[in-house]
Coordinates of C-alpha atoms in Angstrom, one line a residue:
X85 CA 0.0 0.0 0.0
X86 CA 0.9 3.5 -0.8
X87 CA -0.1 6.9 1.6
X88 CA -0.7 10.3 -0.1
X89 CA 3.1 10.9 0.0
X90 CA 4.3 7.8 -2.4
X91 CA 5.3 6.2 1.3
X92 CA 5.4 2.1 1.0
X93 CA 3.6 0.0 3.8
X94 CA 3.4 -3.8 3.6
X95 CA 0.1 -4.9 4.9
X96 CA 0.3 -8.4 6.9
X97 CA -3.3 -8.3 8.2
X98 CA -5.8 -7.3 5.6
X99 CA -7.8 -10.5 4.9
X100 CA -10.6 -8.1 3.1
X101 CA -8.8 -7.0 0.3
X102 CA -8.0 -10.5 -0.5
X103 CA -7.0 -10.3 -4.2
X104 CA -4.9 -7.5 -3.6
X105 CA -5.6 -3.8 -2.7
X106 CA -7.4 -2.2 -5.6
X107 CA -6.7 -5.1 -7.8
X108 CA -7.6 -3.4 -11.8
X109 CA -9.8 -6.4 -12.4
X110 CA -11.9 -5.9 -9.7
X111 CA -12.3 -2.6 -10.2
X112 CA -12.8 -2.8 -13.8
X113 CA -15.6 -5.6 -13.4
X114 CA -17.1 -2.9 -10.8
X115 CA -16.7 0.4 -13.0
X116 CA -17.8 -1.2 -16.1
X117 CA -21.0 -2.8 -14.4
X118 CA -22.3 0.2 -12.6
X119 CA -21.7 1.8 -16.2
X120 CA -24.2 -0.6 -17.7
X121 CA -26.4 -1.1 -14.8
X122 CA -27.3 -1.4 -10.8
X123 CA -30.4 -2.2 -9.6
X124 CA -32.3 -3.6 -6.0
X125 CA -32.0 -7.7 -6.5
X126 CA -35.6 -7.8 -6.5
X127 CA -35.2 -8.1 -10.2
X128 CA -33.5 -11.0 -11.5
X129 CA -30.0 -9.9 -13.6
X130 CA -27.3 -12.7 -15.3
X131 CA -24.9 -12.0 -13.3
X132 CA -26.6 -13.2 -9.9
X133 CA -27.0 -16.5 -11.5
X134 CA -23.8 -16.8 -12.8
X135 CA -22.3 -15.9 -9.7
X136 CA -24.2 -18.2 -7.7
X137 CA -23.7 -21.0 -9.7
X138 CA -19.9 -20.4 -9.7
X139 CA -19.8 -20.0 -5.7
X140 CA -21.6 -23.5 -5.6
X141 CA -19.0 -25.3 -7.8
X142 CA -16.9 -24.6 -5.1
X143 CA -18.3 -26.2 -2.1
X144 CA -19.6 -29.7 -1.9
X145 CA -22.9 -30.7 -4.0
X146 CA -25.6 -30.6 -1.4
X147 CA -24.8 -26.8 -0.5
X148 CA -26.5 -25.2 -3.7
X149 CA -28.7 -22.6 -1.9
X150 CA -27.5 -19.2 -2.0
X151 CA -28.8 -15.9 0.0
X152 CA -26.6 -12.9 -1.0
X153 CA -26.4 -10.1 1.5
X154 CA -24.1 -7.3 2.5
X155 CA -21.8 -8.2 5.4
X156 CA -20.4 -11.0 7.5
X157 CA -22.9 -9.9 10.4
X158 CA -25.4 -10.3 8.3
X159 CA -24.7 -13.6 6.9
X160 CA -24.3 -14.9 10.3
X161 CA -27.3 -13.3 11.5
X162 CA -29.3 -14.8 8.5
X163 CA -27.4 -18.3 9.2
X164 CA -29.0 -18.2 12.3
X165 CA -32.6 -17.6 11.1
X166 CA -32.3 -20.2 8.8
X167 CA -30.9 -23.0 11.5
X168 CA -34.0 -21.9 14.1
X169 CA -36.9 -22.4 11.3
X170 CA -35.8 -24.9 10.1
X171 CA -35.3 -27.5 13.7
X172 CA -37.9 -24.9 15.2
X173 CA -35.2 -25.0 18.4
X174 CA -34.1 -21.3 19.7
X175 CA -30.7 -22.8 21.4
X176 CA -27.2 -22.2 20.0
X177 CA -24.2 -24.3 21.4
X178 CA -20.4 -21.9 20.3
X179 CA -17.4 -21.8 20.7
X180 CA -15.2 -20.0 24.1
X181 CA -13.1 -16.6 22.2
X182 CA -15.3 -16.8 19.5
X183 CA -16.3 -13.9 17.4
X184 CA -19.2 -14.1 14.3
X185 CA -20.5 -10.6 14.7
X186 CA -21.1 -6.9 15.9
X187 CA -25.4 -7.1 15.3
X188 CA -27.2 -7.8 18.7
X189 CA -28.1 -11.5 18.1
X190 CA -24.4 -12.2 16.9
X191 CA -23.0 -10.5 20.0
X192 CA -25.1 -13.0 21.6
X193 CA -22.9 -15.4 20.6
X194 CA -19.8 -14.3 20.2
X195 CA -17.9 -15.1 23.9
X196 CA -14.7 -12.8 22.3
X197 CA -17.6 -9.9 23.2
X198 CA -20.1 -10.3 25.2
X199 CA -17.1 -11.6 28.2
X200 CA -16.2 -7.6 27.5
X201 CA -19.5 -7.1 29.6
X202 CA -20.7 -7.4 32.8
X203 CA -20.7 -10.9 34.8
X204 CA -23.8 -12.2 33.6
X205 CA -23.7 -11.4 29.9
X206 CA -24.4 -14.8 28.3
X207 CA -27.9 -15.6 27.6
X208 CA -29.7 -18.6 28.3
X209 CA -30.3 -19.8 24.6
X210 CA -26.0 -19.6 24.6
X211 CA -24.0 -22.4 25.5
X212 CA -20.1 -21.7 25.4
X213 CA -18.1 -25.4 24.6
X214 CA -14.0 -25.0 25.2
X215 CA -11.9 -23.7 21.7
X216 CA -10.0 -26.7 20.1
X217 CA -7.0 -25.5 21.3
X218 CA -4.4 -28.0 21.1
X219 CA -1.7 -25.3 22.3
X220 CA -3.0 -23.9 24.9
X221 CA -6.8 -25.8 25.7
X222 CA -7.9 -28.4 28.2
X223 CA -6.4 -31.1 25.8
X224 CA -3.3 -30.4 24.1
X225 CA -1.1 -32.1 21.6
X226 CA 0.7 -34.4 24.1
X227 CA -3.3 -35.9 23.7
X228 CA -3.9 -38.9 22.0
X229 CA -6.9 -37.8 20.3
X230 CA -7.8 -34.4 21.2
X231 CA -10.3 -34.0 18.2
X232 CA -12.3 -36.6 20.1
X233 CA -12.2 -34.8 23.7
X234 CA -12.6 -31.7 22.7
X235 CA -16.4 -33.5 20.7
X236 CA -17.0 -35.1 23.6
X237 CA -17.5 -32.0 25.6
X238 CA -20.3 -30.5 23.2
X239 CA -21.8 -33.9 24.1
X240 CA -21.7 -33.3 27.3
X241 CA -23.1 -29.7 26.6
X242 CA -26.2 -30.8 24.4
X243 CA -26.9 -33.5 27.4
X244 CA -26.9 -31.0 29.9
X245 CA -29.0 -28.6 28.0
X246 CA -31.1 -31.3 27.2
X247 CA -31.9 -32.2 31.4
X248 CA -32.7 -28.4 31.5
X249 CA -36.1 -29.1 28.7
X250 CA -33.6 -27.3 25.8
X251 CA -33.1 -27.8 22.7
X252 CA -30.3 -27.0 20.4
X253 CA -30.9 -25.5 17.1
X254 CA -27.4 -24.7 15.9
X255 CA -23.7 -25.1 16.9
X256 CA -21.4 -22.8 14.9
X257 CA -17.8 -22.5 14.4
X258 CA -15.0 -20.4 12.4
X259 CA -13.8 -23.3 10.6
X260 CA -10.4 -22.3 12.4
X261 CA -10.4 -19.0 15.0
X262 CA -8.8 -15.9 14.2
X263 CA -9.7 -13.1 17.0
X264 CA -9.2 -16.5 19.2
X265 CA -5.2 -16.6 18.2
X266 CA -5.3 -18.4 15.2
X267 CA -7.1 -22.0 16.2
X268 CA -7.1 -24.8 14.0
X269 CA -9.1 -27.3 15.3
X270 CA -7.7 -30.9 14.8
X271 CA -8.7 -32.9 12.5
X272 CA -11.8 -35.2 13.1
X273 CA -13.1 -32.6 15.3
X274 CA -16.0 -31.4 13.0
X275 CA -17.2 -34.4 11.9
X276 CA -17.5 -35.6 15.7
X277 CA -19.5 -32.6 16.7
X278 CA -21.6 -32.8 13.9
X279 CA -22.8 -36.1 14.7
X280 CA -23.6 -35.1 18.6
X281 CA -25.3 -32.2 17.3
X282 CA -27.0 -34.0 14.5
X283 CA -28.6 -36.3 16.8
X284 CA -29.4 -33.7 19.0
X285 CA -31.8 -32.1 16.2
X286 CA -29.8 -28.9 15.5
X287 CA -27.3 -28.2 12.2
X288 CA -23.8 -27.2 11.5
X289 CA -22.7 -23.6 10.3
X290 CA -19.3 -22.9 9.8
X291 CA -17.9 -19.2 9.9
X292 CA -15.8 -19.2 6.9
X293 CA -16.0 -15.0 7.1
X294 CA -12.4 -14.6 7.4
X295 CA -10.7 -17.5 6.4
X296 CA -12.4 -18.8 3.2
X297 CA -11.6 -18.3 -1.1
X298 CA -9.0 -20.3 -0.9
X299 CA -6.6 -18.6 1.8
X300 CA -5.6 -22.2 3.6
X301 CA -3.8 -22.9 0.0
X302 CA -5.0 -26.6 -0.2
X303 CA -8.2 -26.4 -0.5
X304 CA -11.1 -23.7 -1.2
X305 CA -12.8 -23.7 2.2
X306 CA -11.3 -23.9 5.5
X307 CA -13.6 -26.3 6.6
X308 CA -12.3 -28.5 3.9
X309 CA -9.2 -29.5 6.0
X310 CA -11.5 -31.7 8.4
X311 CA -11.5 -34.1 5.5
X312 CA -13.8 -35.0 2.7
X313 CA -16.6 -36.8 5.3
X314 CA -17.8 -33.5 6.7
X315 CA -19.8 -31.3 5.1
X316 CA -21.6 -28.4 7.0
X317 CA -25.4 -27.9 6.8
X318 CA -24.9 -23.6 6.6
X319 CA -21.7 -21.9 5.2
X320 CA -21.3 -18.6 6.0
X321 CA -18.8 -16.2 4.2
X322 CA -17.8 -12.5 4.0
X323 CA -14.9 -10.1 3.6
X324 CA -13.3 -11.5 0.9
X325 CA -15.6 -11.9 -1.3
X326 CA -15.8 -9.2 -2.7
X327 CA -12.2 -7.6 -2.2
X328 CA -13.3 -4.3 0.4
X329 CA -16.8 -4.0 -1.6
X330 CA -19.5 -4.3 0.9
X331 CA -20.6 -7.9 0.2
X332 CA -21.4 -11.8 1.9
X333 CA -23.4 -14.9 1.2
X334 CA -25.0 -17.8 3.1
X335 CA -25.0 -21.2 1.1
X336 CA -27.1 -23.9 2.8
X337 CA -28.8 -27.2 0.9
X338 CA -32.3 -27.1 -0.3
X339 CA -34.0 -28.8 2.7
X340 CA -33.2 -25.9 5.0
X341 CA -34.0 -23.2 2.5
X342 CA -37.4 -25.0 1.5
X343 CA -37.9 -25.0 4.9
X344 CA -36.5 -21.1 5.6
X345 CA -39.2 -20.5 2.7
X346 CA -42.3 -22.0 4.1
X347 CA -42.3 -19.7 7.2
X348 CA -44.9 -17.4 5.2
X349 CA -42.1 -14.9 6.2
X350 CA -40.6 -13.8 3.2
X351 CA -37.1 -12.9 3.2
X352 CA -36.3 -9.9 0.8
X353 CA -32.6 -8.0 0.6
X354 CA -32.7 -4.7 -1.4
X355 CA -28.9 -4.8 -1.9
X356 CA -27.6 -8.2 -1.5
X357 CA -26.8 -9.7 -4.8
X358 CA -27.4 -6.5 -6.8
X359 CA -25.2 -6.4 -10.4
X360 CA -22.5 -4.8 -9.4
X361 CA -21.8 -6.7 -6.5
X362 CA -21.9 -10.1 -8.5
X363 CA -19.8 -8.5 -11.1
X364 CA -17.3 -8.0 -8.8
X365 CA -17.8 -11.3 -6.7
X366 CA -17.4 -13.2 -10.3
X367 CA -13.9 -10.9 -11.0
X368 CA -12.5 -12.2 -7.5
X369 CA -13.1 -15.6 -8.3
X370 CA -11.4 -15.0 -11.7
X371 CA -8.1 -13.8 -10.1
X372 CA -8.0 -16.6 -7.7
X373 CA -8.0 -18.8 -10.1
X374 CA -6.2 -17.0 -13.2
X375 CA -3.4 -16.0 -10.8
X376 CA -3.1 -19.3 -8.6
X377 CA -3.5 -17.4 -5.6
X378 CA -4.4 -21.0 -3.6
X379 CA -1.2 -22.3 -4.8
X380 CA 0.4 -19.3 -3.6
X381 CA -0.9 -19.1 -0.6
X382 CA 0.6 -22.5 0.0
X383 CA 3.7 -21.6 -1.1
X384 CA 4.4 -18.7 0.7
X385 CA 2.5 -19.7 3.4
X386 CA 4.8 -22.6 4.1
X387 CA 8.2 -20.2 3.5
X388 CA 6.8 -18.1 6.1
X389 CA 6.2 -21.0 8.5
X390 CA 9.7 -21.6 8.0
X391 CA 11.5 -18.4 8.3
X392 CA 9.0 -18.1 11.9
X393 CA 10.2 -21.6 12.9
X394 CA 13.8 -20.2 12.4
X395 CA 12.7 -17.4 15.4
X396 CA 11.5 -20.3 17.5
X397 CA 14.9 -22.1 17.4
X398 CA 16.3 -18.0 17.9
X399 CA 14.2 -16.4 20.3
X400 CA 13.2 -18.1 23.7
X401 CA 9.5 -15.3 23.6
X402 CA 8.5 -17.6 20.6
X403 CA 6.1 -20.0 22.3
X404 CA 4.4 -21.7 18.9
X405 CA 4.4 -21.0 15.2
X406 CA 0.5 -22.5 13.6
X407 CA -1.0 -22.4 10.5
X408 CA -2.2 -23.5 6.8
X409 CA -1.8 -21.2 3.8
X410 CA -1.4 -17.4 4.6
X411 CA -3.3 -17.8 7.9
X412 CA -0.6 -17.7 10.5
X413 CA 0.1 -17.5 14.1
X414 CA 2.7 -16.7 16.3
X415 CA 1.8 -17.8 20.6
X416 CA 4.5 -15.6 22.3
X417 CA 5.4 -16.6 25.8
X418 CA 7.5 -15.7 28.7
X419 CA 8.2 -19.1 29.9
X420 CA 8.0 -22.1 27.3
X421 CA 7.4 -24.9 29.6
X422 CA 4.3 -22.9 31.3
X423 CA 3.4 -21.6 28.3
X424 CA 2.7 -18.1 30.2
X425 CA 1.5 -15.5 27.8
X426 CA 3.7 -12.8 26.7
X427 CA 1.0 -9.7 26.1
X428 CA 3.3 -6.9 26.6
X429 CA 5.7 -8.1 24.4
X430 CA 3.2 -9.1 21.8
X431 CA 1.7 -5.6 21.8
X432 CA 5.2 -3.9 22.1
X433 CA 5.7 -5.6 18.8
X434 CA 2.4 -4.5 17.1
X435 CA 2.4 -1.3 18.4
X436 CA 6.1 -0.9 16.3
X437 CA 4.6 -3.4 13.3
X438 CA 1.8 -1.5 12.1
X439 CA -0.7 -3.5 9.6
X440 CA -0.2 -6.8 11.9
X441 CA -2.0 -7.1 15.2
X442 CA -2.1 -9.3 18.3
X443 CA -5.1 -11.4 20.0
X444 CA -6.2 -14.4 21.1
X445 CA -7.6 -14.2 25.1
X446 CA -4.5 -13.0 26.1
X447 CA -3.7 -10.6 23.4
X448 CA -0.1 -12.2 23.0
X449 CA -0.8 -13.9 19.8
X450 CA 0.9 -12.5 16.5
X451 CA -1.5 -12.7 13.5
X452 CA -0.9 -13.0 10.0
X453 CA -3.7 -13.3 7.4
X454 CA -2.3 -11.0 4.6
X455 CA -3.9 -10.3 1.2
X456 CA -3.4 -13.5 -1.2
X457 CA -0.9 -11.8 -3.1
X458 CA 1.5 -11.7 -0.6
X459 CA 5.2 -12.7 -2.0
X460 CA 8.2 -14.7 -0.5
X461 CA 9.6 -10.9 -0.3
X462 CA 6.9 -9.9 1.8
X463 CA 7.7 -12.9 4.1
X464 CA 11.1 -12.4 4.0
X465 CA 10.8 -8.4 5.3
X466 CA 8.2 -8.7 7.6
X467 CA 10.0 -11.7 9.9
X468 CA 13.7 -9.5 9.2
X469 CA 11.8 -6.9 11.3
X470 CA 10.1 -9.4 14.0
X471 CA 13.8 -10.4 14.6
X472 CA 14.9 -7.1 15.1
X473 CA 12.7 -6.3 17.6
X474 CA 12.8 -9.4 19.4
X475 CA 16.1 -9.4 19.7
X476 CA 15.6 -5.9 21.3
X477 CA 13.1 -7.4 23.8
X478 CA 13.8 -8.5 27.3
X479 CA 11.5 -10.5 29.5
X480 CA 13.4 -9.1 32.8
X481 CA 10.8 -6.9 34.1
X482 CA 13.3 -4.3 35.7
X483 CA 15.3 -3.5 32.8
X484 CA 14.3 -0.3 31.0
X485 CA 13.6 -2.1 27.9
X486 CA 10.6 -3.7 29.6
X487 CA 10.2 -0.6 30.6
X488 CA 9.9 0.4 27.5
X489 CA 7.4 -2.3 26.5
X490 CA 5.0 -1.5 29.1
X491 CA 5.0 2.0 27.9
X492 CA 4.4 1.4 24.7
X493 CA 1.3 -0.5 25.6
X494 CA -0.4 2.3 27.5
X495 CA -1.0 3.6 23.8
X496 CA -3.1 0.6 23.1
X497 CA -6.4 0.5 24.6
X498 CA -7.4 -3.2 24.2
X499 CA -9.8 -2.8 20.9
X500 CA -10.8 -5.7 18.6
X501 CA -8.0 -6.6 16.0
X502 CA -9.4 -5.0 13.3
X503 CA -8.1 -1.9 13.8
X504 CA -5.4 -2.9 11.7
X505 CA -1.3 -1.0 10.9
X506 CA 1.0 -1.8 8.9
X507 CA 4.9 -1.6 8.4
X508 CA 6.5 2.2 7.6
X509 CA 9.1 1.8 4.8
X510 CA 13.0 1.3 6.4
X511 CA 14.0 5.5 6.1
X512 CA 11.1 6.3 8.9
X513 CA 11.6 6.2 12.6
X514 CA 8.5 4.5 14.4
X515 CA 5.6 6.7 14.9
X516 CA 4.9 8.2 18.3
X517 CA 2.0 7.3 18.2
X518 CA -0.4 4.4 16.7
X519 CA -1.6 5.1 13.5
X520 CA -5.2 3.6 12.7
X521 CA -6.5 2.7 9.5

């Protein structure tokens, strides 16, 4: 990215403009559609058809129902609509440090907010089961099947909901966390939960907001890397699908929507789907494809898995290097064998590395989920300038480095990761103060 003064940033962070900032395609598809025509999607247009039937060749064959709409709250909040008609169940088993949402219902149940609020903020429709967390969760990787344990305690959670006369309509995950610090559930995990919950008369959504179109490299959809055998009932998807222009989509099968349709309630979005957006939906699936950015992904992905390991085996504050494609993590910890969470130091170092930030429940996790364009270069600078400034870093409380860290945190006041800064070019001195974009 370039500021008003020619000034070069690298941005590490910015999982909406997936394709690339202000990639021509995209904006040609968008300029030369609104040339033509834009219109409310109450009238039917090619390019809403084409687009959905592209999207659907995508994901597995019995998710071929699509609802356009505008934003990833949305989607989410429309996911759950469709869930509760269709079991006629009002209960909704998630995920601890979860985050699907800033609308009322999605606040609800997102734990990574409403725990922000007072002591008892979680409603009684909510039911919170642990994260997945084989780094720092109740069952680790030392377990010998933690996809299993981790399953067996939504069991235990749709049982005990059951005692209290509940039923569940919905359990729905990020197919891997990112405001939780970069989760990636093990494998198995899904497909166990969706059987409890299956049996239990609710469905499966997976979140796929922030980590879908192809960013885990391998495969199109996150949830893909559970295997082949799983296949959610509701996918939900946002941000990058339409590179920065204000756009989502809910694809479910034809059961739920048939279902979602016989309410008597019709569901109608003025803007959702609408020609332009489609245009420029259909242009970002061109670029994925025409530029490999999935096989990218991989491959710079696993160089900068590499190069991060390389800081591991360097710097003792390195706790644990995760992640599939360009979704990244990096756990930083004072003390390895406790795994005690470094948050000073991982905000010391976002506060100096602008366009990357730090979260997870203890804010000490370093995130990377860069455009899809992101180059072997761009891996290569931005862990040169981790290095530096770990090396500057001392965990000894009384030294005036330290000092240094905890003043650089007073700056911070704790917001959501997406206010997101990225990297000034080498001839600038760090900012005094955080910039925000």
């Amino acid at each position: 990215m370039f500021d008003e003064n020619g000034e070069k940033y690298l941005d590490c962070i910015n999982n909406v403009a997936h394709v690339g900032h202000c990639h021509p395609h995209v904006t040609k598809a968008a300029t030369k559609q609104m040339e033509l025509l834009n219109t409310n999607s109450r009238f039917l247009h090619d390019n809403l058809v084409q687009y959905a039937q592209r999207l659907t060749a995508t994901l597995p064959e019995k998710l071929s129902v699509c609802y356009f709409v505008n934003s990833g709250s949305e989607a989410n909040d429309l996911a759950l609509r469709l869930a509760r008609q269709y079991r006629g169940h009002q209960d909704v088993i998630t995920l601890d440090h979860a985050y699907h949402g800033h609308v009322t219902s999605l606040i609800d149940i997102s734990p990574y907010k409403f725990n922000q609020l007072e002591k008892d903020s979680k409603k009684e429709f909510v039911h919170v089961a642990p994260s997945p967390d084989i780094y720092r969760g109740k069952y680790r990787e030392d377990h010998p099947d933690p996809a299993s344990a981790y399953a067996e305690e939504v069991k235990k959670i749709i049982e005990q909901a059951q005692k209290n006369g509940r039923k569940i309509a919905a359990f729905i995950a990020e197919s891997m966390q990112s405001c939780g610090g970069q989760v990636i559930p093990p494998v198995g995990y899904f497909q166990k939960v969706a059987q409890y919950v299956h049996a239990a008369g609710g469905v499966f959504i997976t979140d796929e907001v922030q980590v879908g179109f192809g960013r885990v490299g391998k495969h199109f959809w996150a949830f893909q890397l559970q295997g082949e055998d799983f296949v959610p009932d509701i996918v939900t998807m946002g941000k990058p699908i339409g590179n920065g222009h204000p756009m989502s989509c809910v694809v479910t099968t034809k059961e739920i929507a048939e279902a979602f349709g016989a309410s008597g309630l019709e569901y109608f979005n003025t803007f959702g789907g609408n020609p332009v957006s489609c245009a420029i939906g259909l242009a970002v699936l061109e670029i994925i494809e025409k530029e490999d950015l999935q096989g990218n992904a991989t491959r710079v992905g696993n160089y900068l898995l590499e190069l991060l390991t390389e800081q591991k085996q360097k710097h003792p504050l390195v706790g644990d290097i995760r992640g599939v494609g360009l979704f990244v993590g990096v756990d930083l910890v004072k003390d390895r064998q406790k795994r005690t969470p470094a948050t000073a130091e991982a905000l010391h170092l976002i506060y100096k590395l602008i366009f990357n930030c730090a979260d997870g429940p203890h804010r000490n996790v370093l995130k990377f989920k860069p455009p899809m364009c992101f180059t072997m270069e761009d891996a290569k600078h931005v862990v040169d300038k981790i290095d530096v400034l770990l090396t500057g870093i001392y965990v000894n409380e009384g030294n005036s480095q330290m000092q240094s860290v905890n003043e650089s945190i007073g700056h911070i006041n704790g917001a959501a990761c997406r206010q997101e800064n990225g990297f000034y070019s080498d001839k600038h001195s760090v900012p005094s103060k955080r910039i925000q974009t």
